[in-house]
Tab-separated table of C-alpha atoms in Angstrom:
chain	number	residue	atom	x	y	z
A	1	UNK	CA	7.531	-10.986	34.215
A	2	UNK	CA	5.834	-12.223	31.311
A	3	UNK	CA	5.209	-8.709	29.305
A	4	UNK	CA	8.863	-8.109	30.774
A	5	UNK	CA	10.319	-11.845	28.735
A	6	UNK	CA	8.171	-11.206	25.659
A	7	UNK	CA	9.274	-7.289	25.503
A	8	UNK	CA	12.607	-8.528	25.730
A	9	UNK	CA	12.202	-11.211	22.759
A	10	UNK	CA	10.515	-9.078	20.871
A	11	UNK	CA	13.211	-6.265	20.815
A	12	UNK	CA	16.325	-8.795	20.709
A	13	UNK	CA	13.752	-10.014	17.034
A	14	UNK	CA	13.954	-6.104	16.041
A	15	UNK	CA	17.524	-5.868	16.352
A	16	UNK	CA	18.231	-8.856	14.298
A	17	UNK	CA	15.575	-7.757	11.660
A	18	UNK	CA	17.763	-4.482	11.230
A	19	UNK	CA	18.403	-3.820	7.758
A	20	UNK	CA	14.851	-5.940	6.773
A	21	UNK	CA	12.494	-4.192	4.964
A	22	UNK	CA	9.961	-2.154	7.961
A	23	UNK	CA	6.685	-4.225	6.602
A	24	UNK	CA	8.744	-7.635	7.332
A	25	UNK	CA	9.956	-6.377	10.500
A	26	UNK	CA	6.135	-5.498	11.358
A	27	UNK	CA	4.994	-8.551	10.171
A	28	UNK	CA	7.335	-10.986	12.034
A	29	UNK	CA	7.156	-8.862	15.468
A	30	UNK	CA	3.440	-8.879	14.904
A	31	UNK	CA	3.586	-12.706	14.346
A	32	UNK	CA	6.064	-13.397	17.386
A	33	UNK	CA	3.967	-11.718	20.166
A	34	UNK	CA	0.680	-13.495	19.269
A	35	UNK	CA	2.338	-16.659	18.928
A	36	UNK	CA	4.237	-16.376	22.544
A	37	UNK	CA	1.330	-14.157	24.154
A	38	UNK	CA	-1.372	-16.803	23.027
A	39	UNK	CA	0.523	-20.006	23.635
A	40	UNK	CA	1.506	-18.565	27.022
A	41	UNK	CA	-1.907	-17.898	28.175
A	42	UNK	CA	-2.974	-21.620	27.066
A	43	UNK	CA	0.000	-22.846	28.877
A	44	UNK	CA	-0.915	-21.505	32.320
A	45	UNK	CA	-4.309	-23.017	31.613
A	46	UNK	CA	-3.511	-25.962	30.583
A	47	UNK	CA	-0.699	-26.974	33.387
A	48	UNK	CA	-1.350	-24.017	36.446
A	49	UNK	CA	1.288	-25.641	38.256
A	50	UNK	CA	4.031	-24.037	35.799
A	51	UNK	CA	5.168	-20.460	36.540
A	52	UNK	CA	4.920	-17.841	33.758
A	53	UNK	CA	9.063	-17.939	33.683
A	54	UNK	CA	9.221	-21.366	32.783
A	55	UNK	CA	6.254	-21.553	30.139
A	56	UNK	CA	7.665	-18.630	28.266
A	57	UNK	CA	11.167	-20.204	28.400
A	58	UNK	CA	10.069	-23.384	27.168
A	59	UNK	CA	7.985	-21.714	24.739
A	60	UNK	CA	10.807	-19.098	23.163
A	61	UNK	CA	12.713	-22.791	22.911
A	62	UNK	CA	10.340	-24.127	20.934
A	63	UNK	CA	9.503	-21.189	18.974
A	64	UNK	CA	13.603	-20.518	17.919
A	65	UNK	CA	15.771	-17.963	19.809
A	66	UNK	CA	15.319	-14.392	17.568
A	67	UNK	CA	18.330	-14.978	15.286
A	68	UNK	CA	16.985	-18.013	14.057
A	69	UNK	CA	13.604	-16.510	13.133
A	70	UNK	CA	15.450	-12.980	11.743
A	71	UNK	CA	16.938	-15.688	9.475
A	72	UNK	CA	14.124	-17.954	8.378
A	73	UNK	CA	12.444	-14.447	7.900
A	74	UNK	CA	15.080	-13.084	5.245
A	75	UNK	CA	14.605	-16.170	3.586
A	76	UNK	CA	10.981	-16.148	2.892
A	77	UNK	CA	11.375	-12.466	1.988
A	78	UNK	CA	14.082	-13.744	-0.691
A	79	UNK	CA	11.852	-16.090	-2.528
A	80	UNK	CA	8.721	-14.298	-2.296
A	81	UNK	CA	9.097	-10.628	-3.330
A	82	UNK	CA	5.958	-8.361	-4.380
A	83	UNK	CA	5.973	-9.856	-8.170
A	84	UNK	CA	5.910	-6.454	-9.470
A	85	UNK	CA	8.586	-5.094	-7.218
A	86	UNK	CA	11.316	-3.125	-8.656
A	87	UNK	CA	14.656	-4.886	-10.046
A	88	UNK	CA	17.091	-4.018	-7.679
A	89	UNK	CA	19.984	-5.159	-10.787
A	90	UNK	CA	20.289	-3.384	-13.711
A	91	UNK	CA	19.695	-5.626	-17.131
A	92	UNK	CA	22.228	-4.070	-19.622
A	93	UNK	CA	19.622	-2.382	-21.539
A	94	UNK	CA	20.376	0.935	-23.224
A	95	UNK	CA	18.358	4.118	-22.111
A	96	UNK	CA	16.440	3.544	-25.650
A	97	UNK	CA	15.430	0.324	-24.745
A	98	UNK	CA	14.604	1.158	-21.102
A	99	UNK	CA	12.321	3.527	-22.818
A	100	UNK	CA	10.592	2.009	-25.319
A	101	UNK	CA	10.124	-1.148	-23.339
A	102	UNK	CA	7.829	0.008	-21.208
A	103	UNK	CA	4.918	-1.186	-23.329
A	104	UNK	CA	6.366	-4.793	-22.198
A	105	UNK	CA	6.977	-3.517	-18.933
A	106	UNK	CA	3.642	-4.882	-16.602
A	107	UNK	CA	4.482	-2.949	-13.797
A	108	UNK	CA	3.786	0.385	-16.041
A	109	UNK	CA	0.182	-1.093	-17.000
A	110	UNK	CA	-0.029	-1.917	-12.991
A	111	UNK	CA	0.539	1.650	-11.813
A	112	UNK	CA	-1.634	3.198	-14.516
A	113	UNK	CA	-4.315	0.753	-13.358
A	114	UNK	CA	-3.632	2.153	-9.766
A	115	UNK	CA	-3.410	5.890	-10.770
A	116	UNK	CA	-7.370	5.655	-12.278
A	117	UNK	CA	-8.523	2.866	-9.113
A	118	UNK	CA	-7.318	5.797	-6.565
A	119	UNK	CA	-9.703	8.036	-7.124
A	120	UNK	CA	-12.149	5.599	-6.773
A	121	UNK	CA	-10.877	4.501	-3.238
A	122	UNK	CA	-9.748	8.016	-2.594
A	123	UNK	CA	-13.225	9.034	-2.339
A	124	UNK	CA	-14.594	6.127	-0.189
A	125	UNK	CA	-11.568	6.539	2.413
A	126	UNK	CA	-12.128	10.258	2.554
A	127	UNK	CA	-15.840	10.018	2.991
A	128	UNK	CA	-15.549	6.808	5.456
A	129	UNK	CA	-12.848	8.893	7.828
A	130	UNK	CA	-15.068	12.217	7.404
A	131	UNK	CA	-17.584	10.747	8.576
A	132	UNK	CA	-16.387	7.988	11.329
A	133	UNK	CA	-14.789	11.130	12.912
A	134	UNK	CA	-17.996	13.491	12.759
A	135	UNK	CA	-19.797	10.543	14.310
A	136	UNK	CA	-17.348	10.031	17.072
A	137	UNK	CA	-17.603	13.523	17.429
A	138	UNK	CA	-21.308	13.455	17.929
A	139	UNK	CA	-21.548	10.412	19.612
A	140	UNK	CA	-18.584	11.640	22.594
A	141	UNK	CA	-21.147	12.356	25.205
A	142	UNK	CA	-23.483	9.371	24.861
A	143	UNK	CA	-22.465	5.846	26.449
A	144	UNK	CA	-22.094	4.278	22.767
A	145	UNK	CA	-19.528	6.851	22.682
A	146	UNK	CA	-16.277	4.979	23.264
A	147	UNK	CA	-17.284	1.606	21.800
A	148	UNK	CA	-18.207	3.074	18.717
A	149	UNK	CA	-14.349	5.064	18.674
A	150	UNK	CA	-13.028	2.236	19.597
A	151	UNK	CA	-14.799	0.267	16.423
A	152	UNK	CA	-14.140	3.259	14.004
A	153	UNK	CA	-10.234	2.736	14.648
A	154	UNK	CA	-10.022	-0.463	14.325
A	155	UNK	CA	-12.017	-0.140	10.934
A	156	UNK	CA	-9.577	2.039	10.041
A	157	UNK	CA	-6.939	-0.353	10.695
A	158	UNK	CA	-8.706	-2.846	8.712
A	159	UNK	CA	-8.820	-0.429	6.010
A	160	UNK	CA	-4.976	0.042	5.869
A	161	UNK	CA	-4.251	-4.167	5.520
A	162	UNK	CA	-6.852	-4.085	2.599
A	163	UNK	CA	-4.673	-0.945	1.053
A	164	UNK	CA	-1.733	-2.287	1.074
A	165	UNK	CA	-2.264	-5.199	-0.120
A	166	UNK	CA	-3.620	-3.571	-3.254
A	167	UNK	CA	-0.896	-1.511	-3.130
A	168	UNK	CA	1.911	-4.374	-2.570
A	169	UNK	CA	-0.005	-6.205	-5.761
A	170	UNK	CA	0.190	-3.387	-8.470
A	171	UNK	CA	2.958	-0.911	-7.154
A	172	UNK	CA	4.905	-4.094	-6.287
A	173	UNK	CA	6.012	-2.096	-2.531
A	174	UNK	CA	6.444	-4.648	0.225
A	175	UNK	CA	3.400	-4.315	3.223
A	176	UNK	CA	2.487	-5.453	6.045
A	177	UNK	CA	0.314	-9.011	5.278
A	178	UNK	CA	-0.946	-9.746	8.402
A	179	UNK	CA	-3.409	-7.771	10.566
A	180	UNK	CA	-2.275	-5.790	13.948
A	181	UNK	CA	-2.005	-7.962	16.901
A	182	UNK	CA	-3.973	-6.747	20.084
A	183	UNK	CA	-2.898	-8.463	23.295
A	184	UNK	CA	-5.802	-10.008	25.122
A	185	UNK	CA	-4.341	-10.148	28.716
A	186	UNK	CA	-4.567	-6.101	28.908
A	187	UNK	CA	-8.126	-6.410	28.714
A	188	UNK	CA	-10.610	-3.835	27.384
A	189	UNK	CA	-9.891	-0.839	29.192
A	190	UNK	CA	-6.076	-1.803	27.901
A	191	UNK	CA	-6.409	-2.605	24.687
A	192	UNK	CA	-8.239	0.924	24.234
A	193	UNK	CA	-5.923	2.680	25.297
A	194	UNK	CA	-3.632	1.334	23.054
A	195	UNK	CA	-5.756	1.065	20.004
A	196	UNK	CA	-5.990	5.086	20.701
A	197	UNK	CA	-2.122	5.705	21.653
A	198	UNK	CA	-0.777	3.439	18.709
A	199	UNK	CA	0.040	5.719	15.181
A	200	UNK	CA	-0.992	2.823	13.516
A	201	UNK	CA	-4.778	3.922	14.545
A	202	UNK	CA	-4.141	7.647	13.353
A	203	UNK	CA	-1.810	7.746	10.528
A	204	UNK	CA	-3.813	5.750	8.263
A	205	UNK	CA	-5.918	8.137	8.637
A	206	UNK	CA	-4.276	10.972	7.662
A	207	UNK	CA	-3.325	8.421	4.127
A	208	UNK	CA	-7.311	8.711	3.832
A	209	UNK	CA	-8.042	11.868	4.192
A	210	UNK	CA	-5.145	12.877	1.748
A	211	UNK	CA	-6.287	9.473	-1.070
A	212	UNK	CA	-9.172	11.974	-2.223
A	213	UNK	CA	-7.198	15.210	-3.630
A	214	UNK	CA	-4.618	12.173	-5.043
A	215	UNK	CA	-6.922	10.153	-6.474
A	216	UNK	CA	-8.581	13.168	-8.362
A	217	UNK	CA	-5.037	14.969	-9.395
A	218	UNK	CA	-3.733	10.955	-10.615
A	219	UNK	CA	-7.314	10.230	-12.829
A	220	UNK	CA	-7.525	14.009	-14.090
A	221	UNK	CA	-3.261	13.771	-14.829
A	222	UNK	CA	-3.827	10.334	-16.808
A	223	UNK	CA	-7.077	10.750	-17.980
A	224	UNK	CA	-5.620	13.902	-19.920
A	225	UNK	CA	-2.537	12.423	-21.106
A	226	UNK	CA	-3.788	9.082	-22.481
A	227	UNK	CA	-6.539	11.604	-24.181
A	228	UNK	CA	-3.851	13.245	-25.693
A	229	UNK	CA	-1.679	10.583	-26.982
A	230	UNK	CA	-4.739	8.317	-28.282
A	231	UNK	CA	-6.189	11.442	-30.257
A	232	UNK	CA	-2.112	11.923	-31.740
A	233	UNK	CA	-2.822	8.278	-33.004
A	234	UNK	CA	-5.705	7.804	-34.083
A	235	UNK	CA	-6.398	11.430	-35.520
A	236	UNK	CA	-5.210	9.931	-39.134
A	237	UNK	CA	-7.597	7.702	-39.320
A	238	UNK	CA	-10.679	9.504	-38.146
A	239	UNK	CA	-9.519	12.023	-41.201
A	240	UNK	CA	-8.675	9.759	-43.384
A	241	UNK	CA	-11.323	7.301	-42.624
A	242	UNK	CA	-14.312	9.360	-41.518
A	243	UNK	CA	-13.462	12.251	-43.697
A	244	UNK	CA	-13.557	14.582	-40.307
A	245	UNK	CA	-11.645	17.700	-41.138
A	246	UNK	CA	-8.987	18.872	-38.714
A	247	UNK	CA	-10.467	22.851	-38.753
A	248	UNK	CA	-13.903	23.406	-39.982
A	249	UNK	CA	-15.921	26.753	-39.686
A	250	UNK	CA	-18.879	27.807	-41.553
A	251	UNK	CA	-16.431	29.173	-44.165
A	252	UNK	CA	-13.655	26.804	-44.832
A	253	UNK	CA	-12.617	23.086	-44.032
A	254	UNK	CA	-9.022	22.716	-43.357
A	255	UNK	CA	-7.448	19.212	-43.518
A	256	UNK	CA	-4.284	17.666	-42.428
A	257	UNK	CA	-1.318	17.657	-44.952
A	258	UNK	CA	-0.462	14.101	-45.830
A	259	UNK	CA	3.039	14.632	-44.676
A	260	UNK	CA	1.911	15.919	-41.076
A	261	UNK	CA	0.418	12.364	-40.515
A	262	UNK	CA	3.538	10.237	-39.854
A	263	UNK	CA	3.993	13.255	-37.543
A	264	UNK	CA	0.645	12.869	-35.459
A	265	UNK	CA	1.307	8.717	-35.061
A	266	UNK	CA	4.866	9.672	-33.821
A	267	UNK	CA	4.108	11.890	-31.264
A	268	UNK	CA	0.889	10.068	-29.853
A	269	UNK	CA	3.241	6.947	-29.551
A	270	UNK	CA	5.841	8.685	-27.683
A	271	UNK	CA	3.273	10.796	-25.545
A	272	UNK	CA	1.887	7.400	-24.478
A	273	UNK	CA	5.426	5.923	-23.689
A	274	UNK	CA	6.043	9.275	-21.767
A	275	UNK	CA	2.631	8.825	-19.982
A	276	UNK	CA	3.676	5.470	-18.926
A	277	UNK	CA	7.183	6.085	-17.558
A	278	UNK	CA	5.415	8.763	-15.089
A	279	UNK	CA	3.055	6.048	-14.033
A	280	UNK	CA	5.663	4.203	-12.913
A	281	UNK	CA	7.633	7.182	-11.418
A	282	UNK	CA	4.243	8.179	-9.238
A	283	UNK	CA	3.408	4.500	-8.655
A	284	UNK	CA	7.125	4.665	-7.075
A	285	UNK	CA	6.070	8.139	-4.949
A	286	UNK	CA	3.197	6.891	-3.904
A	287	UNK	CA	4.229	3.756	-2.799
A	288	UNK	CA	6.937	5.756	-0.736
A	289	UNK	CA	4.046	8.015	0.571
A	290	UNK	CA	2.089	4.888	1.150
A	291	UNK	CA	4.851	3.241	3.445
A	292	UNK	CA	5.505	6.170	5.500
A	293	UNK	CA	1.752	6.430	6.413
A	294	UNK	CA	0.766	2.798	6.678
A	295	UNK	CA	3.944	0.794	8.200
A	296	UNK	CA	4.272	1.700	11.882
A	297	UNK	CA	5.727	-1.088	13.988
């Protein structure tokens, strides 16, 4: 009866959630089933003499019927949007000032920041789901075998929060802010089972094991095309400056024609601004990519 009455709840939440963004709708089931599922079980301690019908009734009263909390959910979500999430309203700017203002634009520095961080935590999700898995693998026919499954999962869990919260703070893409709830009353043999069943367990994973060939692709891509663009802008002064010669060979120097300078500044500039624009386009992708992998409900 009382996995039956929270269930219910629960999906009666879901359906008035419809339409919410799927972290929010993760978040607020997550937050409804630990708050009914914990302050049932102190109920029934606290007064025995109650049935489990009429604790959970008088707890969904107190808690709010799921309208009310769909509601005072899409409120929160109003006021406190991912500060570098997209504008959903266009600002009457002209496609000229769309493009140049990206140097203004901090969600452009934000994604460029992400695109060089990624390989970084490419390469320590790779390697920690490489190896959890060989270890599991090894570890299958000894008795530590299960608990230590049991603890890589959850780790990777863990791992998934931390990512999207870096991702929600500099790709400004909504995710899920509050760990996975895991039901106490199943008990341990239950909650494994779960914790192995649930995609939220596995396709993290699969986020992890792709981050590394990302992460390198995103730091080569950037690394290269900031290269470029800097060396378009400062190439003038390192000729005109420190008198280094644009072609030299043990026969002849060759230096840049005065005109062809203007030239160089122009195009570094606008490599730059291109550079940024496609931070912000794969900051977009891969916070797509992102929320397919990590928001399960």
């Amino acid at each position: 009866m009382m996995s039956n009455g929270i269930e219910e709840y629960l999906k009666q939440l879901r359906k008035e959630l419809a339409g919410c963004d799927s972290a929010t709708i993760r978040d607020a089931l997550a937050d409804a089933e630990e708050h009914l599922r914990t302050a049932l079980d102190q109920s029934l301690k606290n007064r025995p003499e109650l049935s489990e019908a009429d604790a959970l009734k008088s707890i969904m009263d107190e808690y709010g019927a799921p309208p009310e909390i769909a509601s005072a959910y899409r409120e929160v979500e109003a006021r406190i949007a991912p500060p570098l999430a997209p504008r959903n309203k266009p600002n009457g700017r002209s496609a000229i000032e769309r493009f140049f203002g990206v140097f203004l634009d901090p969600r452009a520095y934000a994604a460029l920041f992400y695109m060089f961080f990624s390989l970084i935590t490419g390469i320590i999700y790779f390697t920690w789901a490489v190896t959890g898995l060989s270890l599991c693998a090894g570890f299958a026919v000894l008795i530590i075998g299960l608990p230590f499954f049991a603890l890589f999962l959850l780790s990777i869990q863990g791992i998934a929060l931390v990512e999207g919260r870096i991702i929600e703070a500099l790709l400004g893409v909504r995710m899920p802010r509050r760990p996975v709830f895991n039901p106490e009353h199943l008990g341990i043999w239950g909650r494994f089972k779960i914790l192995v069943s649930d995609k939220r367990s596995w396709a993290p994973m699969v986020y992890m094991i792709v981050m590394l060939p990302l992460g390198i692709v995103y730091f080569t891509l950037f690394v290269v095309f900031l290269t470029f663009g800097l060396y378009g802008i400062g190439w003038p002064i390192m000729e005109n400056v420190f008198d280094i010669p644009f072609i030299e060979t043990t026969h002849y120097v060759v230096y840049t024609p005065g005109w062809m300078m203007p030239l160089f500044i122009i195009v570094g500039i606008l490599w730059i601004l291109v550079t940024m624009h496609l931070a912000k386009l794969l900051g977009r992708a891969h916070g797509a990519l992102a929320k397919a992998l990590l928001v399960k409900e």
